[in-house]
């Protein structure tokens, strides 16, 4: 075994895919999740995919005493991957205090407990949202952090500063901040995927639910942007590729290969794709025609962003591999399975 890793939010979308990759790579995994945005049976599906059942504790990361006891119960945890957070941009505007409490205090609790329990390193789930609308594209890690467009985005910026300041204070820990672009798709087995509660806010789950007939049509939020076809551009990254980036990052920490005590990496493909291009790629990849219409812009949307992934490729030693077609096929296969299982 390579060591014991705590994955907070490990029954969530990205967390569950990362648990499987960690297990494949030889890590022992302990999941903590309060199931506020996921289901306990995800643990069963992780076991089906990897053949290894991870330890699972239903616990809120806001529960300091509960976390303290968890580190004692699972002695020897050497690393943490911290996914647990609230992540709905629109909801964060309506409920800012819930977002600040959940996303900031959960991280502070973990950081405070790390030295006490000999935990060497933490990987934090950050987001390209910290860049806002970059002035230069593709965007590098040196790009300026812009004023957040939402309380959610602000929690990511503040979390990054909390990690930096704690390490600067002399804390005996190392950290890697991974700034994800737009994760999409599902596990090739269709046993793991995104399970949005209620009406999906993100493009791909809304698209596959429309293709399944759950939604009547997909609204394309604007075609009057300064882009080739007028629709917004994003860097859509396969969730399994994203999960693998966490394994490479954890190896880097565990093998003490970091150049600095806190490192930041953009985790994206380096490929910008417009909304309309993604829709057409879905139709071509699956043969499923999509009912969509162009409507007005969505408030808060930035026009275009895609990663310069050179640092992750050359320093971290990770590169996105999946094609957009395979990724969209995996999203569709997952949606079909949800229907077959009567889940959605
Ligand atoms: P998700 O909601 O599927 O997973 C988050 C998990 O954390 C859920 O299982 C939820 O139940 C759990 N959780 C939330 N608050 C908790 C708490 N206080 N204690 C314990 N468990 C808690 O979201 P995701 O898409 O997998 O995102 C994972 C992380 O990646 C989040 O931090 C998110 O901000 C970040 N991120 C996501 C995206 C994206 O587009 N999905 C992009 C950039 C960054
Ligand atoms: C992608 C594109 C929409 C839905 C958000 C968060 C970000 C991160 C990822 C957590 C945009 C368009 C969407 C629809 C559409 N989450 N769209 N019709 O906004 O890039 O990023 O999720 O960290 O922080 O901001 O992702 O999937 O919502 O939108 O036209 O029904 O699809 O306008 O251009 P976004 P998204």
Short mmCIF file of C-alpha atoms and ligand atoms in Angstrom, two decimals:
data_model
loop_
_atom_site.label_atom_id
_atom_site.label_comp_id
_atom_site.label_asym_id
_atom_site.label_seq_id
_atom_site.Cartn_x
_atom_site.Cartn_y
_atom_site.Cartn_z
CA UNK A 1 0.00 0.00 0.00
CA UNK A 2 1.18 3.54 -0.83
CA UNK A 3 -0.42 5.00 2.30
CA UNK A 4 -3.77 6.04 3.74
CA UNK A 5 -5.58 9.04 2.23
CA UNK A 6 -8.66 10.85 3.55
CA UNK A 7 -11.01 11.94 0.76
CA UNK A 8 -13.57 14.45 1.96
CA UNK A 9 -16.63 14.65 -0.28
CA UNK A 10 -15.61 11.23 -1.58
CA UNK A 11 -19.13 10.10 -2.54
CA UNK A 12 -19.53 13.20 -4.70
CA UNK A 13 -19.03 13.51 -8.43
CA UNK A 14 -15.28 14.18 -8.67
CA UNK A 15 -14.48 12.59 -5.31
CA UNK A 16 -15.92 9.18 -6.21
CA UNK A 17 -13.94 9.03 -9.45
CA UNK A 18 -10.81 10.07 -7.57
CA UNK A 19 -11.29 7.38 -4.90
CA UNK A 20 -11.29 4.71 -7.62
CA UNK A 21 -8.09 6.07 -9.20
CA UNK A 22 -6.39 6.31 -5.80
CA UNK A 23 -7.29 2.69 -5.11
CA UNK A 24 -6.07 1.61 -8.56
CA UNK A 25 -2.81 3.37 -7.76
CA UNK A 26 -2.33 1.52 -4.45
CA UNK A 27 -3.59 4.02 -1.88
CA UNK A 28 -5.88 3.02 0.99
CA UNK A 29 -8.84 5.42 1.07
CA UNK A 30 -11.07 6.70 3.86
CA UNK A 31 -14.10 8.68 2.68
CA UNK A 32 -15.83 11.27 4.81
CA UNK A 33 -19.02 12.78 3.43
CA UNK A 34 -22.19 14.22 5.01
CA UNK A 35 -24.28 13.08 2.01
CA UNK A 36 -25.66 16.62 1.58
CA UNK A 37 -25.21 16.25 -2.20
CA UNK A 38 -24.59 12.55 -2.76
CA UNK A 39 -25.80 9.07 -1.79
CA UNK A 40 -24.29 6.34 0.39
CA UNK A 41 -24.74 3.73 -2.35
CA UNK A 42 -21.94 5.46 -4.28
CA UNK A 43 -19.63 3.51 -1.92
CA UNK A 44 -21.13 0.26 -3.29
CA UNK A 45 -20.46 1.40 -6.85
CA UNK A 46 -16.90 2.43 -6.01
CA UNK A 47 -16.38 -1.12 -4.75
CA UNK A 48 -17.91 -2.54 -7.95
CA UNK A 49 -15.53 -0.46 -10.07
CA UNK A 50 -12.31 -0.95 -8.10
CA UNK A 51 -12.98 -4.21 -6.28
CA UNK A 52 -12.00 -2.51 -3.03
CA UNK A 53 -14.52 -1.12 -0.56
CA UNK A 54 -13.22 2.13 0.93
CA UNK A 55 -13.89 2.98 4.56
CA UNK A 56 -16.79 5.43 4.71
CA UNK A 57 -17.82 7.73 7.55
CA UNK A 58 -20.93 9.87 7.25
CA UNK A 59 -19.70 13.00 8.96
CA UNK A 60 -19.84 16.76 8.49
CA UNK A 61 -16.44 18.40 8.04
CA UNK A 62 -17.82 21.25 10.15
CA UNK A 63 -17.77 18.81 13.09
CA UNK A 64 -14.28 19.45 14.49
CA UNK A 65 -14.57 16.87 17.28
CA UNK A 66 -15.96 14.31 14.85
CA UNK A 67 -13.05 14.87 12.46
CA UNK A 68 -10.56 14.68 15.33
CA UNK A 69 -12.00 11.32 16.36
CA UNK A 70 -11.93 10.14 12.73
CA UNK A 71 -8.19 10.82 12.42
CA UNK A 72 -7.67 8.86 15.67
CA UNK A 73 -9.87 5.98 14.49
CA UNK A 74 -8.06 5.77 11.13
CA UNK A 75 -4.56 6.31 12.46
CA UNK A 76 -1.85 6.86 9.90
CA UNK A 77 -3.69 9.09 7.41
CA UNK A 78 -0.85 10.78 5.51
CA UNK A 79 -2.74 12.90 3.00
CA UNK A 80 -6.07 14.60 2.43
CA UNK A 81 -7.92 15.42 -0.75
CA UNK A 82 -10.52 18.00 0.19
CA UNK A 83 -13.50 17.94 -2.18
CA UNK A 84 -16.24 18.56 0.41
CA UNK A 85 -17.93 21.88 -0.32
CA UNK A 86 -21.12 23.46 -1.55
CA UNK A 87 -20.63 24.31 -5.22
CA UNK A 88 -23.77 25.80 -6.75
CA UNK A 89 -22.93 29.32 -7.92
CA UNK A 90 -26.54 30.56 -8.02
CA UNK A 91 -27.37 29.08 -4.60
CA UNK A 92 -24.33 30.79 -3.13
CA UNK A 93 -25.81 34.17 -4.09
CA UNK A 94 -29.02 33.29 -2.23
CA UNK A 95 -27.30 31.68 0.79
CA UNK A 96 -23.86 33.31 1.18
CA UNK A 97 -23.44 32.57 4.90
CA UNK A 98 -24.09 28.86 4.36
CA UNK A 99 -21.42 28.86 1.65
CA UNK A 100 -18.87 30.78 3.71
CA UNK A 101 -19.44 28.55 6.71
CA UNK A 102 -19.42 25.26 4.82
CA UNK A 103 -16.57 25.97 2.45
CA UNK A 104 -14.27 27.89 4.78
CA UNK A 105 -14.76 26.25 8.18
CA UNK A 106 -14.49 22.70 6.76
CA UNK A 107 -11.05 23.55 5.36
CA UNK A 108 -9.95 25.33 8.55
CA UNK A 109 -10.93 22.29 10.63
CA UNK A 110 -8.87 19.97 8.43
CA UNK A 111 -5.82 22.24 8.40
CA UNK A 112 -5.93 22.60 12.17
CA UNK A 113 -6.05 18.82 12.66
CA UNK A 114 -3.29 17.94 10.19
CA UNK A 115 -0.24 18.67 12.41
CA UNK A 116 -1.91 17.04 15.41
CA UNK A 117 -2.35 13.77 13.50
CA UNK A 118 0.84 13.79 11.43
CA UNK A 119 -0.92 14.41 8.13
CA UNK A 120 1.75 15.55 5.67
CA UNK A 121 -0.14 17.01 2.75
CA UNK A 122 -3.42 18.30 1.41
CA UNK A 123 -4.80 18.71 -2.09
CA UNK A 124 -7.45 21.39 -2.36
CA UNK A 125 -10.24 21.52 -4.97
CA UNK A 126 -10.00 24.95 -6.45
CA UNK A 127 -11.54 26.25 -9.64
CA UNK A 128 -10.75 28.29 -12.75
CA UNK A 129 -13.51 30.53 -11.45
CA UNK A 130 -10.79 32.33 -9.46
CA UNK A 131 -9.58 33.87 -12.73
CA UNK A 132 -12.91 35.42 -13.67
CA UNK A 133 -12.63 36.57 -17.31
CA UNK A 134 -8.88 36.29 -17.96
CA UNK A 135 -7.25 39.14 -19.90
CA UNK A 136 -4.99 36.68 -21.70
CA UNK A 137 -5.95 33.24 -23.05
CA UNK A 138 -5.08 30.48 -22.58
CA UNK A 139 -4.87 31.26 -18.87
CA UNK A 140 -1.78 30.35 -16.83
CA UNK A 141 -1.40 29.97 -13.06
CA UNK A 142 0.29 33.38 -12.98
CA UNK A 143 -2.84 35.13 -14.25
CA UNK A 144 -4.25 37.66 -11.80
CA UNK A 145 -7.01 36.53 -9.44
CA UNK A 146 -10.04 38.68 -10.20
CA UNK A 147 -12.86 39.84 -7.95
CA UNK A 148 -15.12 36.83 -7.52
CA UNK A 149 -18.42 36.86 -9.38
CA UNK A 150 -20.20 34.92 -6.59
CA UNK A 151 -19.84 33.99 -2.93
CA UNK A 152 -18.98 30.47 -4.13
CA UNK A 153 -16.12 31.73 -6.27
CA UNK A 154 -15.01 33.91 -3.36
CA UNK A 155 -14.85 30.89 -1.04
CA UNK A 156 -12.39 29.28 -3.47
CA UNK A 157 -10.21 32.37 -3.53
CA UNK A 158 -10.29 32.72 0.26
CA UNK A 159 -9.59 28.98 0.70
CA UNK A 160 -6.47 29.30 -1.43
CA UNK A 161 -5.31 32.21 0.74
CA UNK A 162 -6.05 30.26 3.93
CA UNK A 163 -3.83 27.40 2.74
CA UNK A 164 -1.04 29.78 1.68
CA UNK A 165 -1.15 31.70 4.98
CA UNK A 166 -1.22 28.55 7.12
CA UNK A 167 1.85 27.15 5.33
CA UNK A 168 3.59 30.54 5.56
CA UNK A 169 2.98 30.49 9.32
CA UNK A 170 5.32 27.52 9.51
CA UNK A 171 2.75 24.73 9.58
CA UNK A 172 4.47 21.36 8.99
CA UNK A 173 2.40 20.53 5.92
CA UNK A 174 2.60 20.74 2.14
CA UNK A 175 -0.24 21.60 -0.23
CA UNK A 176 -1.24 21.47 -3.87
CA UNK A 177 -4.06 23.64 -5.18
CA UNK A 178 -5.71 22.19 -8.28
CA UNK A 179 -7.73 24.70 -10.31
CA UNK A 180 -10.24 22.60 -12.23
CA UNK A 181 -11.77 23.89 -15.43
CA UNK A 182 -15.10 22.32 -16.42
CA UNK A 183 -15.31 18.66 -15.35
CA UNK A 184 -17.75 16.60 -17.43
CA UNK A 185 -18.51 12.98 -18.28
CA UNK A 186 -18.75 9.83 -16.19
CA UNK A 187 -16.87 6.64 -15.46
CA UNK A 188 -16.69 4.32 -18.53
CA UNK A 189 -18.50 1.63 -16.52
CA UNK A 190 -21.44 4.04 -16.06
CA UNK A 191 -21.36 3.08 -12.36
CA UNK A 192 -20.14 6.55 -11.29
CA UNK A 193 -21.22 9.94 -12.57
CA UNK A 194 -22.76 13.28 -11.79
CA UNK A 195 -26.04 13.19 -9.83
CA UNK A 196 -27.27 16.77 -9.77
CA UNK A 197 -30.13 17.33 -7.34
CA UNK A 198 -33.07 19.21 -8.86
CA UNK A 199 -32.73 21.10 -12.12
CA UNK A 200 -29.11 20.90 -13.30
CA UNK A 201 -27.34 24.25 -13.51
CA UNK A 202 -24.37 22.89 -15.45
CA UNK A 203 -24.44 22.40 -19.21
CA UNK A 204 -23.70 18.71 -19.66
CA UNK A 205 -26.13 17.21 -17.13
CA UNK A 206 -28.87 19.50 -18.46
CA UNK A 207 -27.94 18.45 -22.00
CA UNK A 208 -28.10 14.72 -21.26
CA UNK A 209 -31.38 15.11 -19.35
CA UNK A 210 -32.79 16.94 -22.38
CA UNK A 211 -31.57 14.16 -24.67
CA UNK A 212 -33.28 11.67 -22.35
CA UNK A 213 -36.53 13.63 -22.47
CA UNK A 214 -36.45 14.63 -18.83
CA UNK A 215 -36.12 18.30 -19.90
CA UNK A 216 -38.07 19.63 -22.88
CA UNK A 217 -35.21 21.61 -24.43
CA UNK A 218 -31.76 22.97 -23.70
CA UNK A 219 -31.45 26.74 -23.59
CA UNK A 220 -28.18 28.04 -24.99
CA UNK A 221 -27.41 31.13 -22.95
CA UNK A 222 -26.43 33.59 -25.63
CA UNK A 223 -24.93 33.52 -29.11
CA UNK A 224 -23.84 37.16 -29.24
CA UNK A 225 -20.48 36.77 -27.49
CA UNK A 226 -17.18 37.68 -29.13
CA UNK A 227 -16.46 34.07 -30.11
CA UNK A 228 -16.43 32.33 -33.52
CA UNK A 229 -20.01 31.06 -33.25
CA UNK A 230 -21.17 33.58 -30.63
CA UNK A 231 -21.60 31.07 -27.79
CA UNK A 232 -19.40 30.91 -24.68
CA UNK A 233 -16.18 28.94 -24.68
CA UNK A 234 -14.99 26.65 -21.86
CA UNK A 235 -12.30 24.01 -21.25
CA UNK A 236 -14.24 20.78 -20.68
CA UNK A 237 -12.17 18.13 -18.92
CA UNK A 238 -13.02 14.45 -18.57
CA UNK A 239 -13.73 13.63 -14.92
CA UNK A 240 -11.53 10.51 -14.99
CA UNK A 241 -8.62 12.55 -16.38
CA UNK A 242 -9.28 15.02 -13.56
CA UNK A 243 -9.32 12.22 -11.00
CA UNK A 244 -5.96 10.93 -12.28
CA UNK A 245 -4.46 14.41 -11.78
CA UNK A 246 -5.18 14.03 -8.05
CA UNK A 247 -3.26 10.75 -7.88
CA UNK A 248 -0.23 12.31 -9.59
CA UNK A 249 -0.47 15.30 -7.24
CA UNK A 250 -0.71 13.06 -4.14
CA UNK A 251 2.29 11.04 -5.34
CA UNK A 252 4.19 14.33 -5.71
CA UNK A 253 3.42 15.28 -2.11
CA UNK A 254 4.06 11.82 -0.63
CA UNK A 255 7.37 11.49 -2.50
CA UNK A 256 8.36 15.02 -1.38
CA UNK A 257 8.97 16.15 -4.95
CA UNK A 258 7.39 19.58 -4.56
CA UNK A 259 9.47 22.60 -5.55
CA UNK A 260 7.54 24.76 -3.06
CA UNK A 261 5.44 23.95 -0.02
CA UNK A 262 2.33 25.19 -1.86
CA UNK A 263 2.02 24.53 -5.60
CA UNK A 264 -0.80 25.60 -7.93
CA UNK A 265 -1.79 23.80 -11.15
CA UNK A 266 -4.41 24.42 -13.82
CA UNK A 267 -6.15 21.14 -14.54
CA UNK A 268 -7.61 21.55 -18.00
CA UNK A 269 -7.17 20.22 -21.52
CA UNK A 270 -5.93 23.48 -23.08
CA UNK A 271 -8.79 23.14 -25.62
CA UNK A 272 -11.55 25.70 -25.71
CA UNK A 273 -14.95 24.49 -26.91
CA UNK A 274 -18.07 26.60 -27.45
CA UNK A 275 -21.50 25.58 -26.21
CA UNK A 276 -22.70 25.03 -29.78
CA UNK A 277 -19.58 23.01 -30.63
CA UNK A 278 -20.20 20.82 -27.60
CA UNK A 279 -23.83 20.28 -28.59
CA UNK A 280 -22.80 19.25 -32.11
CA UNK A 281 -20.06 17.01 -30.71
CA UNK A 282 -22.65 15.28 -28.50
CA UNK A 283 -25.00 14.69 -31.44
CA UNK A 284 -22.16 13.34 -33.59
CA UNK A 285 -20.75 11.14 -30.81
CA UNK A 286 -24.06 9.62 -29.72
CA UNK A 287 -26.31 9.93 -32.77
CA UNK A 288 -28.87 11.54 -30.47
CA UNK A 289 -30.47 14.74 -31.80
CA UNK A 290 -30.77 17.51 -29.24
CA UNK A 291 -33.66 19.94 -28.90
CA UNK A 292 -32.14 23.32 -28.06
CA UNK A 293 -32.82 26.99 -28.53
CA UNK A 294 -30.75 30.14 -28.28
CA UNK A 295 -31.93 32.44 -25.48
CA UNK A 296 -30.47 35.47 -23.73
CA UNK A 297 -27.22 35.49 -21.80
CA UNK A 298 -27.08 34.07 -18.25
CA UNK A 299 -26.09 36.67 -15.66
CA UNK A 300 -22.56 36.13 -14.34
CA UNK A 301 -21.34 34.03 -17.25
CA UNK A 302 -17.87 34.83 -18.47
CA UNK A 303 -17.32 34.85 -22.22
CA UNK A 304 -14.39 32.51 -22.71
CA UNK A 305 -11.82 30.66 -20.66
CA UNK A 306 -9.51 27.77 -21.33
CA UNK A 307 -6.37 26.55 -19.61
CA UNK A 308 -2.73 26.72 -20.45
CA UNK A 309 -1.97 23.27 -18.97
CA UNK A 310 1.80 23.38 -19.61
CA UNK A 311 2.70 23.49 -15.91
CA UNK A 312 0.54 20.46 -15.09
CA UNK A 313 1.90 18.65 -18.17
CA UNK A 314 5.58 19.45 -17.62
CA UNK A 315 5.98 19.89 -13.85
CA UNK A 316 3.20 17.71 -12.41
CA UNK A 317 3.59 15.15 -15.17
CA UNK A 318 -0.13 14.90 -15.93
CA UNK A 319 -1.98 15.43 -19.23
CA UNK A 320 -5.64 15.15 -20.19
CA UNK A 321 -6.13 12.21 -22.55
CA UNK A 322 -9.82 11.63 -23.25
CA UNK A 323 -11.41 12.95 -26.43
CA UNK A 324 -14.49 15.13 -26.13
CA UNK A 325 -16.45 12.53 -28.07
CA UNK A 326 -15.58 9.70 -25.65
CA UNK A 327 -16.30 12.00 -22.73
CA UNK A 328 -19.74 12.95 -24.04
CA UNK A 329 -20.49 9.31 -24.82
CA UNK A 330 -19.67 8.46 -21.19
CA UNK A 331 -22.05 11.19 -20.00
CA UNK A 332 -24.80 9.79 -22.20
CA UNK A 333 -24.15 6.17 -21.11
CA UNK A 334 -24.44 7.35 -17.48
CA UNK A 335 -27.74 9.13 -18.21
CA UNK A 336 -29.10 5.97 -19.88
CA UNK A 337 -28.11 3.90 -16.85
CA UNK A 338 -29.80 6.36 -14.46
CA UNK A 339 -32.99 5.89 -16.48
CA UNK A 340 -32.61 2.08 -16.48
CA UNK A 341 -32.14 2.14 -12.70
CA UNK A 342 -35.15 4.45 -12.30
CA UNK A 343 -32.96 7.04 -10.58
CA UNK A 344 -33.61 9.87 -13.06
P1 LIG B 1 -20.30 17.28 -5.36
O1 LIG B 1 -21.35 18.12 -4.73
O2 LIG B 1 -20.67 16.17 -6.24
O3 LIG B 1 -19.34 16.68 -4.24
C1 LIG B 1 -19.11 17.36 -3.02
C2 LIG B 1 -19.35 16.34 -1.90
O4 LIG B 1 -19.07 16.94 -0.67
C3 LIG B 1 -20.80 15.85 -1.86
O5 LIG B 1 -20.80 14.44 -1.80
C4 LIG B 1 -21.36 16.44 -0.55
O6 LIG B 1 -22.28 15.58 0.06
C5 LIG B 1 -20.08 16.59 0.26
N1 LIG B 1 -20.10 17.67 1.27
C6 LIG B 1 -20.45 18.97 1.09
N2 LIG B 1 -20.28 19.64 2.25
C7 LIG B 1 -19.78 18.75 3.16
C8 LIG B 1 -19.41 18.83 4.52
N3 LIG B 1 -19.51 19.98 5.21
N4 LIG B 1 -18.94 17.73 5.13
C9 LIG B 1 -18.85 16.54 4.46
N5 LIG B 1 -19.21 16.39 3.16
C10 LIG B 1 -19.65 17.51 2.53
O7 LIG B 1 -19.33 18.30 -6.12
P2 LIG B 1 -18.14 17.99 -7.15
O8 LIG B 1 -18.58 18.48 -8.48
O9 LIG B 1 -17.64 16.62 -6.98
O10 LIG B 1 -17.03 19.03 -6.61
C11 LIG B 1 -16.05 18.60 -5.70
C12 LIG B 1 -15.17 19.78 -5.39
O11 LIG B 1 -14.62 20.30 -6.60
C13 LIG B 1 -15.91 20.95 -4.73
O12 LIG B 1 -15.04 21.53 -3.78
C14 LIG B 1 -16.13 21.92 -5.88
O13 LIG B 1 -16.20 23.26 -5.42
C15 LIG B 1 -14.90 21.69 -6.70
N6 LIG B 1 -15.06 22.05 -8.11
C16 LIG B 1 -16.07 21.48 -8.83
C17 LIG B 1 -16.23 21.84 -10.18
C18 LIG B 1 -17.36 21.26 -10.99
O14 LIG B 1 -17.69 21.84 -12.03
N7 LIG B 1 -17.95 20.17 -10.58
C19 LIG B 1 -15.35 22.73 -10.77
C20 LIG B 1 -14.32 23.28 -10.00
C21 LIG B 1 -14.18 22.92 -8.66
C1 LIG B 2 -20.95 26.13 -19.19
C2 LIG B 2 -21.41 26.92 -20.38
C3 LIG B 2 -23.17 28.49 -19.93
C4 LIG B 2 -26.23 25.56 -18.93
C5 LIG B 2 -19.68 26.56 -13.40
C6 LIG B 2 -19.20 27.30 -12.19
C7 LIG B 2 -17.76 26.95 -11.91
C8 LIG B 2 -17.60 25.43 -11.83
C9 LIG B 2 -18.10 24.80 -13.10
C10 LIG B 2 -17.70 24.78 -9.52
C11 LIG B 2 -21.67 28.37 -20.05
C12 LIG B 2 -23.65 27.40 -20.86
C13 LIG B 2 -25.03 26.15 -19.28
C14 LIG B 2 -27.33 25.63 -19.79
C15 LIG B 2 -26.00 26.88 -21.33
N1 LIG B 2 -18.30 24.89 -10.73
N2 LIG B 2 -24.92 26.79 -20.47
N3 LIG B 2 -27.17 26.29 -20.97
O1 LIG B 2 -20.69 28.32 -15.72
O2 LIG B 2 -18.58 27.49 -16.89
O3 LIG B 2 -18.92 26.98 -14.48
O4 LIG B 2 -19.49 25.17 -13.23
O5 LIG B 2 -16.59 25.08 -9.24
O6 LIG B 2 -17.38 27.55 -10.70
O7 LIG B 2 -19.26 28.68 -12.48
O8 LIG B 2 -20.32 25.85 -16.19
O9 LIG B 2 -21.80 24.11 -17.08
O10 LIG B 2 -22.85 26.09 -15.85
O11 LIG B 2 -21.88 26.40 -18.12
O12 LIG B 2 -25.89 27.49 -22.40
O13 LIG B 2 -28.44 25.11 -19.51
O14 LIG B 2 -22.67 26.39 -20.80
O15 LIG B 2 -23.66 29.76 -20.34
O16 LIG B 2 -21.25 29.14 -21.14
P1 LIG B 2 -19.65 27.27 -15.89
P2 LIG B 2 -21.79 25.55 -16.76
#
